[in-house]
């Protein structure tokens, strides 16, 4: 055993230990969750991360999304509070860690299903995400689909549909045809009174969205993708974030998104400089820029950090 080999092992051990300390120290404690009935045997868990849909059937439970890795035990406890049926399937609306961060822990107990692009994003980028839990262990879904996938359980159907790019390249809309309800993932965000997304009177119409260009998102395609979702026969909506909403809320969101996008595209095409473009995002649409580093991915700064990609797309 030569000396340089030993030094190498020592250095590697120190680095690994350092990485582990960074990972464990960046783990937040899980926040409190709550479960509410949306309609019939469909429930929504919320409180942290993205909304989770819980569909109870006589043969087992289907979830849509599984929040952060740290929320896993509490999600199972919330499901247990409404049914004794076993968890069977988990659909991912997309791969961000506030929606699919629990996949690794779900894989031994349920079949996890995602759009093929969502899985590819996990494989290619090797981080589900971005902001909240760097170092979260990734669980790769075993089942993927391209256009549509249905689970039939206990005489009920849960159908995932792909309508194109938007928030990412792999956004699924999950439809519960018996209940006329959809879970939109982050393609649509509910508005909560007095919180982010609330209409500010002196601001132009806009929406509090995040176009994740690093993972295939598209501002140009987003409204067409919502048009696809709006062809489904639903009246009630579980948004990626925010309260249970209606189909009319999605129609309004789509219109505001298009108004904002057309205005921003106009600015880019007029040759607006990046500094002015970013300032418009901040003052008129509440997308934080001031104090944001260009990298690494920072909570609250994600859209700013991808503004070059947005300007490139809107300038087409
Ligand atoms: Zn997301």
Tab-separated table of C-alpha atoms and ligand atoms in Angstrom:
chain	number	residue	atom	x	y	z
A	1	UNK	CA	0.000	0.000	0.000
A	2	UNK	CA	1.827	3.126	-1.067
A	3	UNK	CA	1.622	6.438	0.608
A	4	UNK	CA	-0.057	8.451	-2.186
A	5	UNK	CA	-2.804	5.846	-2.339
A	6	UNK	CA	-3.426	6.290	1.375
A	7	UNK	CA	-3.485	10.073	0.996
A	8	UNK	CA	-5.984	9.650	-1.857
A	9	UNK	CA	-8.256	7.533	0.305
A	10	UNK	CA	-7.984	10.061	3.104
A	11	UNK	CA	-8.847	12.980	0.808
A	12	UNK	CA	-11.781	11.069	-0.713
A	13	UNK	CA	-13.074	10.222	2.760
A	14	UNK	CA	-12.905	13.842	3.868
A	15	UNK	CA	-14.677	15.001	0.692
A	16	UNK	CA	-17.402	12.384	1.055
A	17	UNK	CA	-17.887	13.293	4.668
A	18	UNK	CA	-18.091	16.959	3.669
A	19	UNK	CA	-20.739	16.187	1.059
A	20	UNK	CA	-22.725	14.195	3.615
A	21	UNK	CA	-22.560	17.036	6.144
A	22	UNK	CA	-23.763	19.508	3.486
A	23	UNK	CA	-26.606	17.127	2.570
A	24	UNK	CA	-27.754	16.423	6.108
A	25	UNK	CA	-27.416	20.025	7.221
A	26	UNK	CA	-29.491	21.196	4.256
A	27	UNK	CA	-32.368	18.904	5.264
A	28	UNK	CA	-35.219	20.910	6.687
A	29	UNK	CA	-37.519	19.339	9.242
A	30	UNK	CA	-40.895	18.436	7.690
A	31	UNK	CA	-43.674	20.984	8.128
A	32	UNK	CA	-47.210	20.118	9.245
A	33	UNK	CA	-49.594	18.683	6.628
A	34	UNK	CA	-53.382	18.559	6.496
A	35	UNK	CA	-55.855	16.519	4.478
A	36	UNK	CA	-59.209	17.731	3.162
A	37	UNK	CA	-61.931	16.022	1.165
A	38	UNK	CA	-62.262	17.492	-2.321
A	39	UNK	CA	-65.179	15.353	-3.538
A	40	UNK	CA	-66.345	11.782	-2.980
A	41	UNK	CA	-63.334	9.625	-2.155
A	42	UNK	CA	-60.799	12.140	-3.457
A	43	UNK	CA	-58.748	14.072	-0.914
A	44	UNK	CA	-55.997	16.700	-1.054
A	45	UNK	CA	-52.949	16.828	1.228
A	46	UNK	CA	-51.304	20.245	1.495
A	47	UNK	CA	-49.119	22.280	3.822
A	48	UNK	CA	-45.675	21.999	2.235
A	49	UNK	CA	-44.465	21.595	-1.317
A	50	UNK	CA	-46.991	20.739	-4.019
A	51	UNK	CA	-50.542	19.534	-3.440
A	52	UNK	CA	-50.982	15.755	-3.226
A	53	UNK	CA	-54.187	14.096	-4.485
A	54	UNK	CA	-55.340	10.949	-2.662
A	55	UNK	CA	-57.901	8.766	-4.470
A	56	UNK	CA	-59.350	5.957	-2.390
A	57	UNK	CA	-60.828	2.921	-4.166
A	58	UNK	CA	-62.041	-0.454	-2.878
A	59	UNK	CA	-58.805	-2.043	-4.142
A	60	UNK	CA	-56.295	0.528	-2.964
A	61	UNK	CA	-55.118	4.120	-3.103
A	62	UNK	CA	-53.745	6.202	-5.978
A	63	UNK	CA	-51.663	9.313	-5.189
A	64	UNK	CA	-50.793	12.186	-7.465
A	65	UNK	CA	-47.393	13.554	-6.357
A	66	UNK	CA	-45.530	12.887	-3.111
A	67	UNK	CA	-44.033	16.246	-2.031
A	68	UNK	CA	-40.531	16.460	-0.581
A	69	UNK	CA	-38.527	13.478	0.586
A	70	UNK	CA	-38.933	14.739	4.174
A	71	UNK	CA	-42.767	14.589	3.975
A	72	UNK	CA	-42.957	10.857	3.216
A	73	UNK	CA	-43.924	9.528	6.653
A	74	UNK	CA	-46.517	12.241	7.208
A	75	UNK	CA	-48.103	11.652	3.782
A	76	UNK	CA	-48.549	7.968	4.651
A	77	UNK	CA	-50.029	8.981	8.026
A	78	UNK	CA	-52.470	11.385	6.330
A	79	UNK	CA	-53.574	8.631	3.925
A	80	UNK	CA	-54.033	6.258	6.894
A	81	UNK	CA	-56.291	8.824	8.541
A	82	UNK	CA	-58.888	8.390	5.773
A	83	UNK	CA	-58.518	4.730	4.701
A	84	UNK	CA	-57.005	1.353	5.585
A	85	UNK	CA	-56.592	0.460	1.902
A	86	UNK	CA	-53.006	-0.026	0.724
A	87	UNK	CA	-51.195	2.538	-1.388
A	88	UNK	CA	-50.824	1.123	-4.927
A	89	UNK	CA	-49.841	3.844	-7.424
A	90	UNK	CA	-48.187	7.275	-7.431
A	91	UNK	CA	-48.413	9.540	-10.483
A	92	UNK	CA	-45.814	12.326	-10.777
A	93	UNK	CA	-47.061	15.555	-12.380
A	94	UNK	CA	-43.353	16.399	-12.997
A	95	UNK	CA	-39.945	15.804	-11.447
A	96	UNK	CA	-39.407	18.841	-9.173
A	97	UNK	CA	-38.559	17.874	-5.618
A	98	UNK	CA	-41.590	19.555	-4.074
A	99	UNK	CA	-43.772	17.162	-6.130
A	100	UNK	CA	-41.690	14.026	-6.752
A	101	UNK	CA	-39.141	14.293	-3.954
A	102	UNK	CA	-40.697	11.315	-2.174
A	103	UNK	CA	-40.321	8.914	-5.123
A	104	UNK	CA	-37.346	6.990	-3.746
A	105	UNK	CA	-39.289	6.124	-0.594
A	106	UNK	CA	-42.440	5.319	-2.591
A	107	UNK	CA	-40.775	2.860	-4.985
A	108	UNK	CA	-40.630	-0.096	-2.530
A	109	UNK	CA	-44.332	0.284	-1.649
A	110	UNK	CA	-46.057	1.577	-4.812
A	111	UNK	CA	-45.725	1.790	-8.582
A	112	UNK	CA	-44.503	5.268	-9.544
A	113	UNK	CA	-45.607	6.554	-12.966
A	114	UNK	CA	-44.303	9.656	-14.766
A	115	UNK	CA	-44.139	11.126	-18.247
A	116	UNK	CA	-41.080	9.823	-20.102
A	117	UNK	CA	-39.593	13.351	-20.249
A	118	UNK	CA	-39.931	13.784	-16.486
A	119	UNK	CA	-37.953	10.576	-15.957
A	120	UNK	CA	-35.424	11.617	-18.608
A	121	UNK	CA	-34.947	14.953	-16.820
A	122	UNK	CA	-34.104	13.079	-13.634
A	123	UNK	CA	-31.657	10.818	-15.482
A	124	UNK	CA	-30.004	13.608	-17.468
A	125	UNK	CA	-29.800	16.394	-14.948
A	126	UNK	CA	-29.339	14.130	-11.957
A	127	UNK	CA	-31.123	16.499	-9.650
A	128	UNK	CA	-34.850	16.615	-9.431
A	129	UNK	CA	-34.661	20.142	-8.712
A	130	UNK	CA	-33.374	22.860	-7.657
A	131	UNK	CA	-34.104	24.857	-4.718
A	132	UNK	CA	-35.280	23.333	-1.556
A	133	UNK	CA	-33.462	20.107	-0.903
A	134	UNK	CA	-30.199	19.862	-2.783
A	135	UNK	CA	-28.880	16.336	-2.511
A	136	UNK	CA	-32.294	14.713	-2.195
A	137	UNK	CA	-31.918	11.073	-3.259
A	138	UNK	CA	-33.602	10.448	-6.608
A	139	UNK	CA	-36.116	7.667	-7.166
A	140	UNK	CA	-36.600	6.872	-10.837
A	141	UNK	CA	-40.166	5.935	-11.820
A	142	UNK	CA	-40.383	2.365	-13.156
A	143	UNK	CA	-43.299	3.144	-15.498
A	144	UNK	CA	-43.448	5.972	-18.049
A	145	UNK	CA	-45.874	7.076	-20.749
A	146	UNK	CA	-45.848	9.338	-23.819
A	147	UNK	CA	-49.381	10.597	-24.392
A	148	UNK	CA	-51.653	8.924	-21.894
A	149	UNK	CA	-51.644	6.326	-19.121
A	150	UNK	CA	-54.574	5.045	-17.065
A	151	UNK	CA	-54.744	3.108	-13.829
A	152	UNK	CA	-57.967	1.133	-13.271
A	153	UNK	CA	-58.471	0.243	-9.643
A	154	UNK	CA	-61.627	-0.724	-7.741
A	155	UNK	CA	-63.805	0.162	-10.713
A	156	UNK	CA	-62.361	3.670	-10.956
A	157	UNK	CA	-60.008	5.243	-13.478
A	158	UNK	CA	-57.154	7.711	-13.000
A	159	UNK	CA	-55.829	8.994	-16.307
A	160	UNK	CA	-52.584	10.917	-16.842
A	161	UNK	CA	-52.423	12.996	-20.010
A	162	UNK	CA	-49.548	14.798	-21.716
A	163	UNK	CA	-50.476	17.926	-23.668
A	164	UNK	CA	-47.008	19.365	-24.304
A	165	UNK	CA	-44.385	21.554	-22.669
A	166	UNK	CA	-44.958	24.331	-20.165
A	167	UNK	CA	-43.494	24.433	-16.666
A	168	UNK	CA	-41.077	21.624	-17.738
A	169	UNK	CA	-40.911	19.205	-20.682
A	170	UNK	CA	-42.675	16.464	-18.730
A	171	UNK	CA	-45.819	17.959	-17.179
A	172	UNK	CA	-48.673	15.468	-16.754
A	173	UNK	CA	-52.271	16.508	-16.128
A	174	UNK	CA	-54.001	13.824	-14.074
A	175	UNK	CA	-57.730	13.398	-14.683
A	176	UNK	CA	-60.338	11.727	-12.473
A	177	UNK	CA	-63.162	11.245	-15.006
A	178	UNK	CA	-65.696	9.875	-12.487
A	179	UNK	CA	-65.390	13.076	-10.431
A	180	UNK	CA	-64.679	15.612	-13.209
A	181	UNK	CA	-61.544	16.729	-11.386
A	182	UNK	CA	-57.979	17.309	-12.611
A	183	UNK	CA	-54.647	17.725	-10.855
A	184	UNK	CA	-52.668	20.135	-13.042
A	185	UNK	CA	-49.264	20.024	-11.371
A	186	UNK	CA	-47.485	23.361	-11.785
A	187	UNK	CA	-49.073	24.085	-15.193
A	188	UNK	CA	-51.680	25.934	-13.124
A	189	UNK	CA	-51.328	27.595	-9.707
A	190	UNK	CA	-54.270	28.522	-7.497
A	191	UNK	CA	-54.596	32.032	-6.137
A	192	UNK	CA	-54.773	32.473	-2.423
A	193	UNK	CA	-56.195	35.711	-1.054
A	194	UNK	CA	-53.453	38.000	0.182
A	195	UNK	CA	-50.630	35.696	-0.900
A	196	UNK	CA	-48.418	35.270	-3.955
A	197	UNK	CA	-50.429	35.198	-7.148
A	198	UNK	CA	-52.986	37.678	-5.886
A	199	UNK	CA	-53.906	40.281	-8.445
A	200	UNK	CA	-52.289	43.594	-7.549
A	201	UNK	CA	-54.480	46.434	-8.889
A	202	UNK	CA	-51.739	48.543	-10.466
A	203	UNK	CA	-49.895	45.638	-12.023
A	204	UNK	CA	-50.565	44.379	-15.539
A	205	UNK	CA	-52.223	40.927	-15.749
A	206	UNK	CA	-49.744	38.151	-15.123
A	207	UNK	CA	-49.245	34.859	-13.369
A	208	UNK	CA	-46.847	33.659	-10.736
A	209	UNK	CA	-45.235	30.884	-12.734
A	210	UNK	CA	-41.800	29.362	-13.201
A	211	UNK	CA	-40.651	28.303	-16.652
A	212	UNK	CA	-37.937	25.718	-16.000
A	213	UNK	CA	-35.883	26.058	-19.172
A	214	UNK	CA	-33.125	23.869	-17.727
A	215	UNK	CA	-35.640	21.020	-17.719
A	216	UNK	CA	-37.335	21.657	-21.039
A	217	UNK	CA	-39.993	24.204	-20.050
A	218	UNK	CA	-41.513	26.580	-22.601
A	219	UNK	CA	-43.355	29.859	-22.104
A	220	UNK	CA	-44.426	29.835	-25.779
A	221	UNK	CA	-45.977	26.351	-25.605
A	222	UNK	CA	-47.523	26.753	-22.143
A	223	UNK	CA	-50.892	28.237	-23.177
A	224	UNK	CA	-51.357	25.622	-25.922
A	225	UNK	CA	-50.647	22.942	-23.332
A	226	UNK	CA	-53.340	24.462	-21.098
A	227	UNK	CA	-55.717	24.454	-24.100
A	228	UNK	CA	-55.213	20.697	-24.252
A	229	UNK	CA	-55.963	20.334	-20.542
A	230	UNK	CA	-59.097	22.472	-20.948
A	231	UNK	CA	-60.526	19.946	-23.442
A	232	UNK	CA	-60.988	17.507	-20.532
A	233	UNK	CA	-64.457	17.363	-18.988
A	234	UNK	CA	-63.756	18.734	-15.489
A	235	UNK	CA	-65.132	21.418	-13.199
A	236	UNK	CA	-62.823	21.202	-10.171
A	237	UNK	CA	-59.044	21.612	-10.096
A	238	UNK	CA	-56.289	20.618	-7.702
A	239	UNK	CA	-53.496	23.067	-8.622
A	240	UNK	CA	-49.793	22.390	-8.224
A	241	UNK	CA	-49.869	24.906	-5.372
A	242	UNK	CA	-52.710	26.869	-3.791
A	243	UNK	CA	-56.340	26.115	-2.960
A	244	UNK	CA	-58.791	23.884	-4.838
A	245	UNK	CA	-59.952	25.879	-7.857
A	246	UNK	CA	-62.371	25.795	-10.799
A	247	UNK	CA	-62.140	25.393	-14.565
A	248	UNK	CA	-62.913	29.128	-14.874
A	249	UNK	CA	-59.823	29.854	-12.757
A	250	UNK	CA	-57.723	27.907	-15.277
A	251	UNK	CA	-59.268	29.837	-18.187
A	252	UNK	CA	-58.439	33.138	-16.452
A	253	UNK	CA	-54.905	31.957	-15.601
A	254	UNK	CA	-54.334	31.003	-19.239
A	255	UNK	CA	-55.512	34.432	-20.443
A	256	UNK	CA	-53.279	36.261	-17.932
A	257	UNK	CA	-50.331	34.051	-18.864
A	258	UNK	CA	-50.794	34.870	-22.535
A	259	UNK	CA	-51.129	38.612	-21.881
A	260	UNK	CA	-47.934	38.620	-19.832
A	261	UNK	CA	-46.037	36.476	-22.322
A	262	UNK	CA	-47.035	38.622	-25.305
A	263	UNK	CA	-45.937	41.763	-23.488
A	264	UNK	CA	-42.591	40.267	-22.459
A	265	UNK	CA	-42.023	38.900	-25.971
A	266	UNK	CA	-42.732	42.385	-27.313
A	267	UNK	CA	-40.086	43.852	-25.000
A	268	UNK	CA	-37.497	41.309	-26.155
A	269	UNK	CA	-38.313	41.888	-29.818
A	270	UNK	CA	-37.929	45.650	-29.319
A	271	UNK	CA	-34.365	44.972	-28.209
A	272	UNK	CA	-34.888	45.622	-24.493
A	273	UNK	CA	-31.661	45.068	-22.576
A	274	UNK	CA	-31.508	42.247	-20.060
A	275	UNK	CA	-31.245	44.598	-17.077
A	276	UNK	CA	-34.478	46.371	-18.109
A	277	UNK	CA	-36.237	43.111	-18.958
A	278	UNK	CA	-35.385	41.696	-15.551
A	279	UNK	CA	-36.503	44.912	-13.849
A	280	UNK	CA	-39.890	44.612	-15.584
A	281	UNK	CA	-40.203	41.034	-14.335
A	282	UNK	CA	-39.506	42.257	-10.836
A	283	UNK	CA	-41.633	45.401	-10.676
A	284	UNK	CA	-44.609	44.345	-12.802
A	285	UNK	CA	-44.803	40.599	-12.133
A	286	UNK	CA	-43.198	40.158	-8.732
A	287	UNK	CA	-40.463	37.828	-9.985
A	288	UNK	CA	-37.565	38.572	-7.641
A	289	UNK	CA	-34.264	39.653	-9.173
A	290	UNK	CA	-32.626	42.028	-6.694
A	291	UNK	CA	-30.080	40.241	-4.548
A	292	UNK	CA	-30.248	37.065	-6.625
A	293	UNK	CA	-26.951	35.380	-7.524
A	294	UNK	CA	-26.656	34.071	-11.105
A	295	UNK	CA	-26.114	30.594	-9.604
A	296	UNK	CA	-26.463	28.170	-7.834
A	297	UNK	CA	-30.252	27.689	-7.952
A	298	UNK	CA	-31.621	29.819	-5.135
A	299	UNK	CA	-35.137	29.820	-3.669
A	300	UNK	CA	-37.129	32.755	-4.996
A	301	UNK	CA	-34.559	33.462	-7.716
A	302	UNK	CA	-35.212	30.575	-10.072
A	303	UNK	CA	-36.933	32.521	-12.828
A	304	UNK	CA	-34.357	35.302	-12.687
A	305	UNK	CA	-31.587	32.710	-12.964
A	306	UNK	CA	-33.086	31.455	-16.226
A	307	UNK	CA	-33.874	34.870	-17.714
A	308	UNK	CA	-31.322	34.443	-20.522
A	309	UNK	CA	-33.171	31.332	-21.674
A	310	UNK	CA	-36.515	33.120	-21.409
A	311	UNK	CA	-35.274	36.073	-23.480
A	312	UNK	CA	-33.892	33.664	-26.072
A	313	UNK	CA	-37.218	31.851	-26.368
A	314	UNK	CA	-39.384	34.983	-26.408
A	315	UNK	CA	-37.152	36.580	-29.039
A	316	UNK	CA	-37.946	33.826	-31.556
B	1	LIG	ZN1	-42.534	22.468	-10.333
